[in-house]
Amino acid sequence: MLIETETTPNPATLKFLPGRTVMDAGTRDFATPEEAEASPLAEAIFGLGDVTGVFFGRDFVSVTAAPGVDWASLKPDVLAILLDHFSAEMPLFHGPSAAGFSVPPAEEDFADDPADADIVAQIRELIDTRVRPAVANDGGDIVYRGFDKGKVFLRMQGACSGCPSSTATLKNGIEQLLRYYVPEVTEVRAV
Protein backbone atom coordinates (compact mmCIF):
# COMPACT_ATOMS: atom_id res chain seq x y z
CA MET A 1 0.00 0.00 0.00
CA LEU A 2 1.30 3.43 -0.97
CA ILE A 3 0.29 6.51 0.98
CA GLU A 4 1.02 9.75 -0.85
CA THR A 5 1.67 13.02 0.94
CA GLU A 6 1.05 16.56 -0.18
CA THR A 7 2.04 19.85 1.35
CA THR A 8 -0.72 22.30 2.17
CA PRO A 9 -0.70 26.10 2.29
CA ASN A 10 -0.39 25.68 6.06
CA PRO A 11 3.29 24.76 6.67
CA ALA A 12 2.35 23.00 9.93
CA THR A 13 -0.05 20.62 8.13
CA LEU A 14 0.59 17.71 5.76
CA LYS A 15 -2.10 15.93 3.75
CA PHE A 16 -1.90 12.13 3.59
CA LEU A 17 -3.70 10.28 0.77
CA PRO A 18 -4.13 6.54 1.48
CA GLY A 19 -5.60 5.82 -1.97
CA ARG A 20 -9.00 4.84 -0.54
CA THR A 21 -12.04 6.43 1.02
CA VAL A 22 -11.44 7.70 4.54
CA MET A 23 -14.91 9.15 5.27
CA ASP A 24 -17.95 7.96 3.31
CA ALA A 25 -19.75 11.22 4.01
CA GLY A 26 -18.84 14.49 5.68
CA THR A 27 -15.61 15.36 7.44
CA ARG A 28 -14.34 15.11 11.01
CA ASP A 29 -11.99 17.53 12.74
CA PHE A 30 -10.10 16.57 15.91
CA ALA A 31 -8.50 19.55 17.66
CA THR A 32 -7.58 17.83 20.93
CA PRO A 33 -6.51 14.38 22.13
CA GLU A 34 -9.81 14.17 24.05
CA GLU A 35 -11.82 14.64 20.83
CA ALA A 36 -9.60 12.02 19.16
CA GLU A 37 -10.75 9.35 21.63
CA ALA A 38 -13.69 8.73 19.25
CA SER A 39 -11.29 7.32 16.63
CA PRO A 40 -8.51 4.77 17.06
CA LEU A 41 -6.68 6.35 14.09
CA ALA A 42 -6.88 9.92 15.38
CA GLU A 43 -6.02 8.72 18.88
CA ALA A 44 -2.89 6.93 17.62
CA ILE A 45 -1.74 9.99 15.66
CA PHE A 46 -2.28 12.29 18.66
CA GLY A 47 -0.40 9.67 20.71
CA LEU A 48 2.79 10.67 18.89
CA GLY A 49 2.80 13.76 21.10
CA ASP A 50 3.85 16.27 18.45
CA VAL A 51 0.41 16.64 16.86
CA THR A 52 -2.12 19.43 17.45
CA GLY A 53 -4.78 18.46 14.92
CA VAL A 54 -6.11 15.57 12.83
CA PHE A 55 -8.71 16.00 10.11
CA PHE A 56 -10.51 13.30 8.11
CA GLY A 57 -11.73 14.22 4.64
CA ARG A 58 -13.33 12.04 1.99
CA ASP A 59 -10.06 10.56 0.73
CA PHE A 60 -7.39 12.11 2.92
CA VAL A 61 -6.14 12.64 6.44
CA SER A 62 -4.56 16.00 7.32
CA VAL A 63 -2.23 16.16 10.30
CA THR A 64 -1.08 19.37 11.96
CA ALA A 65 2.25 19.33 13.79
CA ALA A 66 2.89 21.27 16.99
CA PRO A 67 4.85 24.52 16.69
CA GLY A 68 8.56 23.90 16.21
CA VAL A 69 8.15 20.24 15.20
CA ASP A 70 10.14 19.15 12.16
CA TRP A 71 8.06 17.17 9.66
CA ALA A 72 11.17 15.19 8.64
CA SER A 73 11.06 13.36 11.98
CA LEU A 74 7.25 13.23 12.42
CA LYS A 75 6.22 12.17 8.90
CA PRO A 76 7.59 8.57 9.04
CA ASP A 77 5.72 7.94 12.32
CA VAL A 78 2.43 9.27 10.91
CA LEU A 79 2.91 7.20 7.74
CA ALA A 80 3.53 4.05 9.81
CA ILE A 81 0.32 4.59 11.80
CA LEU A 82 -1.70 5.25 8.64
CA LEU A 83 -0.20 2.24 6.86
CA ASP A 84 -0.94 -0.08 9.78
CA HIS A 85 -4.47 1.26 10.14
CA PHE A 86 -5.51 1.05 6.49
CA SER A 87 -3.66 -2.21 5.74
CA ALA A 88 -5.42 -3.91 8.63
CA GLU A 89 -8.75 -2.36 7.52
CA MET A 90 -9.35 -1.15 11.06
CA PRO A 91 -12.48 0.88 11.83
CA LEU A 92 -12.18 4.65 11.65
CA PHE A 93 -14.26 5.09 14.81
CA HIS A 94 -14.68 3.11 18.02
CA GLY A 95 -17.76 0.90 18.28
CA PRO A 96 -19.38 -1.50 15.82
CA SER A 97 -20.23 1.34 13.42
CA ALA A 98 -19.87 5.05 12.93
CA ALA A 99 -23.14 5.36 14.84
CA GLY A 100 -21.42 3.84 17.86
CA PHE A 101 -19.49 6.95 18.81
CA SER A 102 -20.58 10.25 20.15
CA VAL A 103 -19.84 13.36 18.14
CA PRO A 104 -19.05 16.42 20.21
CA PRO A 105 -21.84 18.95 19.83
CA ALA A 106 -21.18 21.50 17.12
CA GLU A 107 -21.23 25.11 18.09
CA GLU A 108 -24.58 26.74 17.74
CA ASP A 109 -25.26 28.04 14.23
CA PHE A 110 -26.23 31.66 13.93
CA ALA A 111 -30.01 31.83 13.64
CA ASP A 112 -30.70 32.58 9.98
CA ASP A 113 -33.65 34.88 9.37
CA PRO A 114 -36.35 32.92 7.49
CA ALA A 115 -36.70 35.94 5.19
CA ASP A 116 -33.12 35.24 4.02
CA ALA A 117 -33.83 31.61 3.06
CA ASP A 118 -33.16 32.18 -0.67
CA ILE A 119 -29.91 34.04 0.04
CA VAL A 120 -28.76 31.34 2.49
CA ALA A 121 -29.56 28.62 -0.08
CA GLN A 122 -27.42 30.42 -2.70
CA ILE A 123 -24.56 30.84 -0.21
CA ARG A 124 -24.67 27.18 0.84
CA GLU A 125 -24.77 26.04 -2.80
CA LEU A 126 -21.69 28.12 -3.68
CA ILE A 127 -19.81 26.90 -0.62
CA ASP A 128 -20.66 23.24 -1.34
CA THR A 129 -19.95 23.34 -5.09
CA ARG A 130 -17.17 25.91 -5.43
CA VAL A 131 -15.42 26.48 -2.12
CA ARG A 132 -15.35 23.13 -0.28
CA PRO A 133 -13.84 21.12 -3.18
CA ALA A 134 -11.04 23.66 -3.56
CA VAL A 135 -10.37 23.76 0.18
CA ALA A 136 -10.39 19.94 0.36
CA ASN A 137 -7.54 19.96 -2.19
CA ASP A 138 -5.55 21.86 0.43
CA GLY A 139 -6.39 19.37 3.21
CA GLY A 140 -9.20 21.21 4.95
CA ASP A 141 -12.85 22.11 4.95
CA ILE A 142 -15.08 25.14 5.42
CA VAL A 143 -18.43 24.85 7.14
CA TYR A 144 -21.28 27.34 6.84
CA ARG A 145 -22.24 28.72 10.26
CA GLY A 146 -24.68 31.53 9.45
CA PHE A 147 -25.76 34.68 7.63
CA ASP A 148 -26.73 37.91 9.39
CA LYS A 149 -27.19 41.39 7.90
CA GLY A 150 -24.88 40.78 4.94
CA LYS A 151 -22.21 38.90 6.91
CA VAL A 152 -21.47 35.25 6.21
CA PHE A 153 -19.92 33.27 9.06
CA LEU A 154 -17.75 30.26 8.20
CA ARG A 155 -15.74 27.78 10.29
CA MET A 156 -12.40 26.65 8.90
CA GLN A 157 -11.22 23.11 9.67
CA GLY A 158 -8.22 20.88 9.04
CA ALA A 159 -5.28 22.50 7.27
CA CYS A 160 -7.31 25.71 6.89
CA SER A 161 -7.61 26.22 10.63
CA GLY A 162 -4.67 28.34 11.70
CA CYS A 163 -3.18 28.54 8.20
CA PRO A 164 -1.25 31.76 7.61
CA SER A 165 -2.94 32.20 4.22
CA SER A 166 -6.47 31.46 5.47
CA THR A 167 -7.31 35.14 5.96
CA ALA A 168 -6.28 35.89 2.38
CA THR A 169 -8.29 32.89 1.14
CA LEU A 170 -11.30 34.06 3.12
CA LYS A 171 -11.16 37.71 2.05
CA ASN A 172 -9.67 37.55 -1.45
CA GLY A 173 -11.22 34.30 -2.59
CA ILE A 174 -14.36 33.27 -0.77
CA GLU A 175 -15.65 36.75 0.05
CA GLN A 176 -15.18 37.96 -3.53
CA LEU A 177 -16.86 34.85 -4.94
CA LEU A 178 -19.88 35.17 -2.63
CA ARG A 179 -20.20 38.94 -3.15
CA TYR A 180 -20.10 38.44 -6.93
CA TYR A 181 -22.84 35.81 -7.05
CA VAL A 182 -24.89 36.97 -4.04
CA PRO A 183 -24.98 40.79 -3.95
CA GLU A 184 -26.56 40.74 -0.47
CA VAL A 185 -23.25 39.46 0.96
CA THR A 186 -21.10 42.30 2.28
CA GLU A 187 -18.51 40.42 4.33
CA VAL A 188 -17.23 36.94 5.22
CA ARG A 189 -15.89 36.17 8.69
CA ALA A 190 -14.26 33.12 10.25
CA VAL A 191 -15.72 31.93 13.56
PDB file of C-alpha atoms in Angstrom:
ATOM      1  CA  MET A   1       0.000   0.000   0.000  1.00  0.00           C
ATOM      2  CA  LEU A   2       1.303   3.425  -0.975  1.00  0.00           C
ATOM      3  CA  ILE A   3       0.295   6.513   0.979  1.00  0.00           C
ATOM      4  CA  GLU A   4       1.015   9.749  -0.846  1.00  0.00           C
ATOM      5  CA  THR A   5       1.674  13.017   0.944  1.00  0.00           C
ATOM      6  CA  GLU A   6       1.055  16.562  -0.177  1.00  0.00           C
ATOM      7  CA  THR A   7       2.043  19.850   1.350  1.00  0.00           C
ATOM      8  CA  THR A   8      -0.720  22.303   2.168  1.00  0.00           C
ATOM      9  CA  PRO A   9      -0.703  26.105   2.293  1.00  0.00           C
ATOM     10  CA  ASN A  10      -0.385  25.679   6.061  1.00  0.00           C
ATOM     11  CA  PRO A  11       3.289  24.756   6.668  1.00  0.00           C
ATOM     12  CA  ALA A  12       2.350  23.000   9.927  1.00  0.00           C
ATOM     13  CA  THR A  13      -0.049  20.618   8.132  1.00  0.00           C
ATOM     14  CA  LEU A  14       0.585  17.708   5.762  1.00  0.00           C
ATOM     15  CA  LYS A  15      -2.100  15.933   3.751  1.00  0.00           C
ATOM     16  CA  PHE A  16      -1.895  12.129   3.588  1.00  0.00           C
ATOM     17  CA  LEU A  17      -3.700  10.279   0.769  1.00  0.00           C
ATOM     18  CA  PRO A  18      -4.128   6.540   1.483  1.00  0.00           C
ATOM     19  CA  GLY A  19      -5.597   5.821  -1.965  1.00  0.00           C
ATOM     20  CA  ARG A  20      -8.995   4.843  -0.544  1.00  0.00           C
ATOM     21  CA  THR A  21     -12.038   6.426   1.024  1.00  0.00           C
ATOM     22  CA  VAL A  22     -11.436   7.704   4.537  1.00  0.00           C
ATOM     23  CA  MET A  23     -14.913   9.145   5.273  1.00  0.00           C
ATOM     24  CA  ASP A  24     -17.945   7.961   3.311  1.00  0.00           C
ATOM     25  CA  ALA A  25     -19.752  11.220   4.007  1.00  0.00           C
ATOM     26  CA  GLY A  26     -18.838  14.487   5.679  1.00  0.00           C
ATOM     27  CA  THR A  27     -15.614  15.356   7.441  1.00  0.00           C
ATOM     28  CA  ARG A  28     -14.342  15.115  11.008  1.00  0.00           C
ATOM     29  CA  ASP A  29     -11.988  17.526  12.740  1.00  0.00           C
ATOM     30  CA  PHE A  30     -10.097  16.570  15.911  1.00  0.00           C
ATOM     31  CA  ALA A  31      -8.500  19.551  17.657  1.00  0.00           C
ATOM     32  CA  THR A  32      -7.576  17.829  20.928  1.00  0.00           C
ATOM     33  CA  PRO A  33      -6.512  14.384  22.131  1.00  0.00           C
ATOM     34  CA  GLU A  34      -9.815  14.165  24.047  1.00  0.00           C
ATOM     35  CA  GLU A  35     -11.822  14.638  20.833  1.00  0.00           C
ATOM     36  CA  ALA A  36      -9.600  12.025  19.158  1.00  0.00           C
ATOM     37  CA  GLU A  37     -10.747   9.349  21.628  1.00  0.00           C
ATOM     38  CA  ALA A  38     -13.690   8.726  19.246  1.00  0.00           C
ATOM     39  CA  SER A  39     -11.295   7.322  16.635  1.00  0.00           C
ATOM     40  CA  PRO A  40      -8.510   4.769  17.058  1.00  0.00           C
ATOM     41  CA  LEU A  41      -6.679   6.350  14.095  1.00  0.00           C
ATOM     42  CA  ALA A  42      -6.884   9.925  15.380  1.00  0.00           C
ATOM     43  CA  GLU A  43      -6.020   8.725  18.876  1.00  0.00           C
ATOM     44  CA  ALA A  44      -2.888   6.934  17.619  1.00  0.00           C
ATOM     45  CA  ILE A  45      -1.743   9.992  15.659  1.00  0.00           C
ATOM     46  CA  PHE A  46      -2.275  12.286  18.657  1.00  0.00           C
ATOM     47  CA  GLY A  47      -0.401   9.672  20.710  1.00  0.00           C
ATOM     48  CA  LEU A  48       2.793  10.673  18.894  1.00  0.00           C
ATOM     49  CA  GLY A  49       2.797  13.763  21.102  1.00  0.00           C
ATOM     50  CA  ASP A  50       3.855  16.265  18.455  1.00  0.00           C
ATOM     51  CA  VAL A  51       0.408  16.641  16.865  1.00  0.00           C
ATOM     52  CA  THR A  52      -2.124  19.435  17.452  1.00  0.00           C
ATOM     53  CA  GLY A  53      -4.781  18.459  14.920  1.00  0.00           C
ATOM     54  CA  VAL A  54      -6.110  15.565  12.832  1.00  0.00           C
ATOM     55  CA  PHE A  55      -8.708  16.001  10.105  1.00  0.00           C
ATOM     56  CA  PHE A  56     -10.513  13.297   8.114  1.00  0.00           C
ATOM     57  CA  GLY A  57     -11.726  14.215   4.640  1.00  0.00           C
ATOM     58  CA  ARG A  58     -13.332  12.041   1.990  1.00  0.00           C
ATOM     59  CA  ASP A  59     -10.060  10.557   0.728  1.00  0.00           C
ATOM     60  CA  PHE A  60      -7.392  12.114   2.917  1.00  0.00           C
ATOM     61  CA  VAL A  61      -6.139  12.645   6.443  1.00  0.00           C
ATOM     62  CA  SER A  62      -4.564  16.001   7.324  1.00  0.00           C
ATOM     63  CA  VAL A  63      -2.234  16.162  10.298  1.00  0.00           C
ATOM     64  CA  THR A  64      -1.080  19.372  11.960  1.00  0.00           C
ATOM     65  CA  ALA A  65       2.245  19.335  13.791  1.00  0.00           C
ATOM     66  CA  ALA A  66       2.891  21.266  16.991  1.00  0.00           C
ATOM     67  CA  PRO A  67       4.847  24.519  16.694  1.00  0.00           C
ATOM     68  CA  GLY A  68       8.561  23.896  16.205  1.00  0.00           C
ATOM     69  CA  VAL A  69       8.151  20.237  15.203  1.00  0.00           C
ATOM     70  CA  ASP A  70      10.141  19.152  12.158  1.00  0.00           C
ATOM     71  CA  TRP A  71       8.063  17.170   9.660  1.00  0.00           C
ATOM     72  CA  ALA A  72      11.165  15.194   8.642  1.00  0.00           C
ATOM     73  CA  SER A  73      11.064  13.360  11.984  1.00  0.00           C
ATOM     74  CA  LEU A  74       7.247  13.230  12.417  1.00  0.00           C
ATOM     75  CA  LYS A  75       6.221  12.165   8.901  1.00  0.00           C
ATOM     76  CA  PRO A  76       7.589   8.573   9.045  1.00  0.00           C
ATOM     77  CA  ASP A  77       5.721   7.944  12.320  1.00  0.00           C
ATOM     78  CA  VAL A  78       2.428   9.274  10.906  1.00  0.00           C
ATOM     79  CA  LEU A  79       2.913   7.203   7.737  1.00  0.00           C
ATOM     80  CA  ALA A  80       3.534   4.051   9.813  1.00  0.00           C
ATOM     81  CA  ILE A  81       0.321   4.594  11.803  1.00  0.00           C
ATOM     82  CA  LEU A  82      -1.705   5.246   8.636  1.00  0.00           C
ATOM     83  CA  LEU A  83      -0.197   2.242   6.858  1.00  0.00           C
ATOM     84  CA  ASP A  84      -0.941  -0.085   9.778  1.00  0.00           C
ATOM     85  CA  HIS A  85      -4.470   1.258  10.141  1.00  0.00           C
ATOM     86  CA  PHE A  86      -5.508   1.052   6.489  1.00  0.00           C
ATOM     87  CA  SER A  87      -3.659  -2.207   5.738  1.00  0.00           C
ATOM     88  CA  ALA A  88      -5.424  -3.912   8.632  1.00  0.00           C
ATOM     89  CA  GLU A  89      -8.748  -2.361   7.520  1.00  0.00           C
ATOM     90  CA  MET A  90      -9.346  -1.148  11.061  1.00  0.00           C
ATOM     91  CA  PRO A  91     -12.482   0.878  11.829  1.00  0.00           C
ATOM     92  CA  LEU A  92     -12.177   4.646  11.650  1.00  0.00           C
ATOM     93  CA  PHE A  93     -14.259   5.094  14.807  1.00  0.00           C
ATOM     94  CA  HIS A  94     -14.675   3.107  18.025  1.00  0.00           C
ATOM     95  CA  GLY A  95     -17.758   0.905  18.276  1.00  0.00           C
ATOM     96  CA  PRO A  96     -19.384  -1.501  15.822  1.00  0.00           C
ATOM     97  CA  SER A  97     -20.234   1.336  13.418  1.00  0.00           C
ATOM     98  CA  ALA A  98     -19.870   5.055  12.931  1.00  0.00           C
ATOM     99  CA  ALA A  99     -23.139   5.363  14.842  1.00  0.00           C
ATOM    100  CA  GLY A 100     -21.418   3.837  17.858  1.00  0.00           C
ATOM    101  CA  PHE A 101     -19.489   6.949  18.811  1.00  0.00           C
ATOM    102  CA  SER A 102     -20.582  10.253  20.154  1.00  0.00           C
ATOM    103  CA  VAL A 103     -19.842  13.364  18.139  1.00  0.00           C
ATOM    104  CA  PRO A 104     -19.047  16.421  20.209  1.00  0.00           C
ATOM    105  CA  PRO A 105     -21.843  18.945  19.833  1.00  0.00           C
ATOM    106  CA  ALA A 106     -21.181  21.504  17.118  1.00  0.00           C
ATOM    107  CA  GLU A 107     -21.234  25.113  18.093  1.00  0.00           C
ATOM    108  CA  GLU A 108     -24.584  26.742  17.735  1.00  0.00           C
ATOM    109  CA  ASP A 109     -25.256  28.042  14.229  1.00  0.00           C
ATOM    110  CA  PHE A 110     -26.233  31.661  13.928  1.00  0.00           C
ATOM    111  CA  ALA A 111     -30.007  31.827  13.636  1.00  0.00           C
ATOM    112  CA  ASP A 112     -30.696  32.576   9.978  1.00  0.00           C
ATOM    113  CA  ASP A 113     -33.651  34.882   9.371  1.00  0.00           C
ATOM    114  CA  PRO A 114     -36.347  32.919   7.492  1.00  0.00           C
ATOM    115  CA  ALA A 115     -36.704  35.944   5.189  1.00  0.00           C
ATOM    116  CA  ASP A 116     -33.123  35.244   4.018  1.00  0.00           C
ATOM    117  CA  ALA A 117     -33.832  31.610   3.058  1.00  0.00           C
ATOM    118  CA  ASP A 118     -33.156  32.185  -0.674  1.00  0.00           C
ATOM    119  CA  ILE A 119     -29.905  34.036   0.040  1.00  0.00           C
ATOM    120  CA  VAL A 120     -28.759  31.340   2.489  1.00  0.00           C
ATOM    121  CA  ALA A 121     -29.562  28.624  -0.078  1.00  0.00           C
ATOM    122  CA  GLN A 122     -27.415  30.419  -2.696  1.00  0.00           C
ATOM    123  CA  ILE A 123     -24.557  30.845  -0.210  1.00  0.00           C
ATOM    124  CA  ARG A 124     -24.669  27.180   0.844  1.00  0.00           C
ATOM    125  CA  GLU A 125     -24.770  26.035  -2.795  1.00  0.00           C
ATOM    126  CA  LEU A 126     -21.692  28.117  -3.684  1.00  0.00           C
ATOM    127  CA  ILE A 127     -19.814  26.897  -0.615  1.00  0.00           C
ATOM    128  CA  ASP A 128     -20.660  23.243  -1.337  1.00  0.00           C
ATOM    129  CA  THR A 129     -19.953  23.344  -5.088  1.00  0.00           C
ATOM    130  CA  ARG A 130     -17.168  25.905  -5.434  1.00  0.00           C
ATOM    131  CA  VAL A 131     -15.419  26.478  -2.119  1.00  0.00           C
ATOM    132  CA  ARG A 132     -15.350  23.130  -0.285  1.00  0.00           C
ATOM    133  CA  PRO A 133     -13.837  21.118  -3.179  1.00  0.00           C
ATOM    134  CA  ALA A 134     -11.036  23.663  -3.560  1.00  0.00           C
ATOM    135  CA  VAL A 135     -10.367  23.761   0.176  1.00  0.00           C
ATOM    136  CA  ALA A 136     -10.389  19.941   0.356  1.00  0.00           C
ATOM    137  CA  ASN A 137      -7.544  19.958  -2.186  1.00  0.00           C
ATOM    138  CA  ASP A 138      -5.551  21.858   0.432  1.00  0.00           C
ATOM    139  CA  GLY A 139      -6.390  19.373   3.208  1.00  0.00           C
ATOM    140  CA  GLY A 140      -9.202  21.212   4.950  1.00  0.00           C
ATOM    141  CA  ASP A 141     -12.855  22.112   4.954  1.00  0.00           C
ATOM    142  CA  ILE A 142     -15.083  25.140   5.416  1.00  0.00           C
ATOM    143  CA  VAL A 143     -18.426  24.846   7.137  1.00  0.00           C
ATOM    144  CA  TYR A 144     -21.284  27.345   6.839  1.00  0.00           C
ATOM    145  CA  ARG A 145     -22.235  28.720  10.261  1.00  0.00           C
ATOM    146  CA  GLY A 146     -24.681  31.525   9.451  1.00  0.00           C
ATOM    147  CA  PHE A 147     -25.762  34.680   7.631  1.00  0.00           C
ATOM    148  CA  ASP A 148     -26.729  37.909   9.390  1.00  0.00           C
ATOM    149  CA  LYS A 149     -27.192  41.387   7.901  1.00  0.00           C
ATOM    150  CA  GLY A 150     -24.884  40.780   4.941  1.00  0.00           C
ATOM    151  CA  LYS A 151     -22.211  38.902   6.911  1.00  0.00           C
ATOM    152  CA  VAL A 152     -21.469  35.250   6.209  1.00  0.00           C
ATOM    153  CA  PHE A 153     -19.916  33.269   9.062  1.00  0.00           C
ATOM    154  CA  LEU A 154     -17.750  30.257   8.198  1.00  0.00           C
ATOM    155  CA  ARG A 155     -15.741  27.784  10.295  1.00  0.00           C
ATOM    156  CA  MET A 156     -12.400  26.646   8.905  1.00  0.00           C
ATOM    157  CA  GLN A 157     -11.219  23.107   9.670  1.00  0.00           C
ATOM    158  CA  GLY A 158      -8.220  20.879   9.036  1.00  0.00           C
ATOM    159  CA  ALA A 159      -5.276  22.498   7.266  1.00  0.00           C
ATOM    160  CA  CYS A 160      -7.307  25.713   6.889  1.00  0.00           C
ATOM    161  CA  SER A 161      -7.613  26.225  10.631  1.00  0.00           C
ATOM    162  CA  GLY A 162      -4.674  28.339  11.703  1.00  0.00           C
ATOM    163  CA  CYS A 163      -3.181  28.536   8.204  1.00  0.00           C
ATOM    164  CA  PRO A 164      -1.248  31.761   7.605  1.00  0.00           C
ATOM    165  CA  SER A 165      -2.936  32.204   4.219  1.00  0.00           C
ATOM    166  CA  SER A 166      -6.469  31.458   5.473  1.00  0.00           C
ATOM    167  CA  THR A 167      -7.306  35.141   5.962  1.00  0.00           C
ATOM    168  CA  ALA A 168      -6.281  35.886   2.379  1.00  0.00           C
ATOM    169  CA  THR A 169      -8.291  32.894   1.142  1.00  0.00           C
ATOM    170  CA  LEU A 170     -11.301  34.055   3.125  1.00  0.00           C
ATOM    171  CA  LYS A 171     -11.157  37.713   2.052  1.00  0.00           C
ATOM    172  CA  ASN A 172      -9.672  37.552  -1.452  1.00  0.00           C
ATOM    173  CA  GLY A 173     -11.220  34.303  -2.586  1.00  0.00           C
ATOM    174  CA  ILE A 174     -14.365  33.273  -0.774  1.00  0.00           C
ATOM    175  CA  GLU A 175     -15.654  36.750   0.048  1.00  0.00           C
ATOM    176  CA  GLN A 176     -15.175  37.958  -3.534  1.00  0.00           C
ATOM    177  CA  LEU A 177     -16.865  34.852  -4.940  1.00  0.00           C
ATOM    178  CA  LEU A 178     -19.879  35.170  -2.631  1.00  0.00           C
ATOM    179  CA  ARG A 179     -20.196  38.937  -3.154  1.00  0.00           C
ATOM    180  CA  TYR A 180     -20.103  38.445  -6.927  1.00  0.00           C
ATOM    181  CA  TYR A 181     -22.844  35.813  -7.053  1.00  0.00           C
ATOM    182  CA  VAL A 182     -24.888  36.966  -4.040  1.00  0.00           C
ATOM    183  CA  PRO A 183     -24.985  40.787  -3.947  1.00  0.00           C
ATOM    184  CA  GLU A 184     -26.560  40.741  -0.469  1.00  0.00           C
ATOM    185  CA  VAL A 185     -23.251  39.456   0.957  1.00  0.00           C
ATOM    186  CA  THR A 186     -21.095  42.303   2.284  1.00  0.00           C
ATOM    187  CA  GLU A 187     -18.511  40.425   4.325  1.00  0.00           C
ATOM    188  CA  VAL A 188     -17.229  36.944   5.216  1.00  0.00           C
ATOM    189  CA  ARG A 189     -15.891  36.166   8.687  1.00  0.00           C
ATOM    190  CA  ALA A 190     -14.259  33.123  10.253  1.00  0.00           C
ATOM    191  CA  VAL A 191     -15.716  31.930  13.556  1.00  0.00           C
TER     192      VAL A 191
END
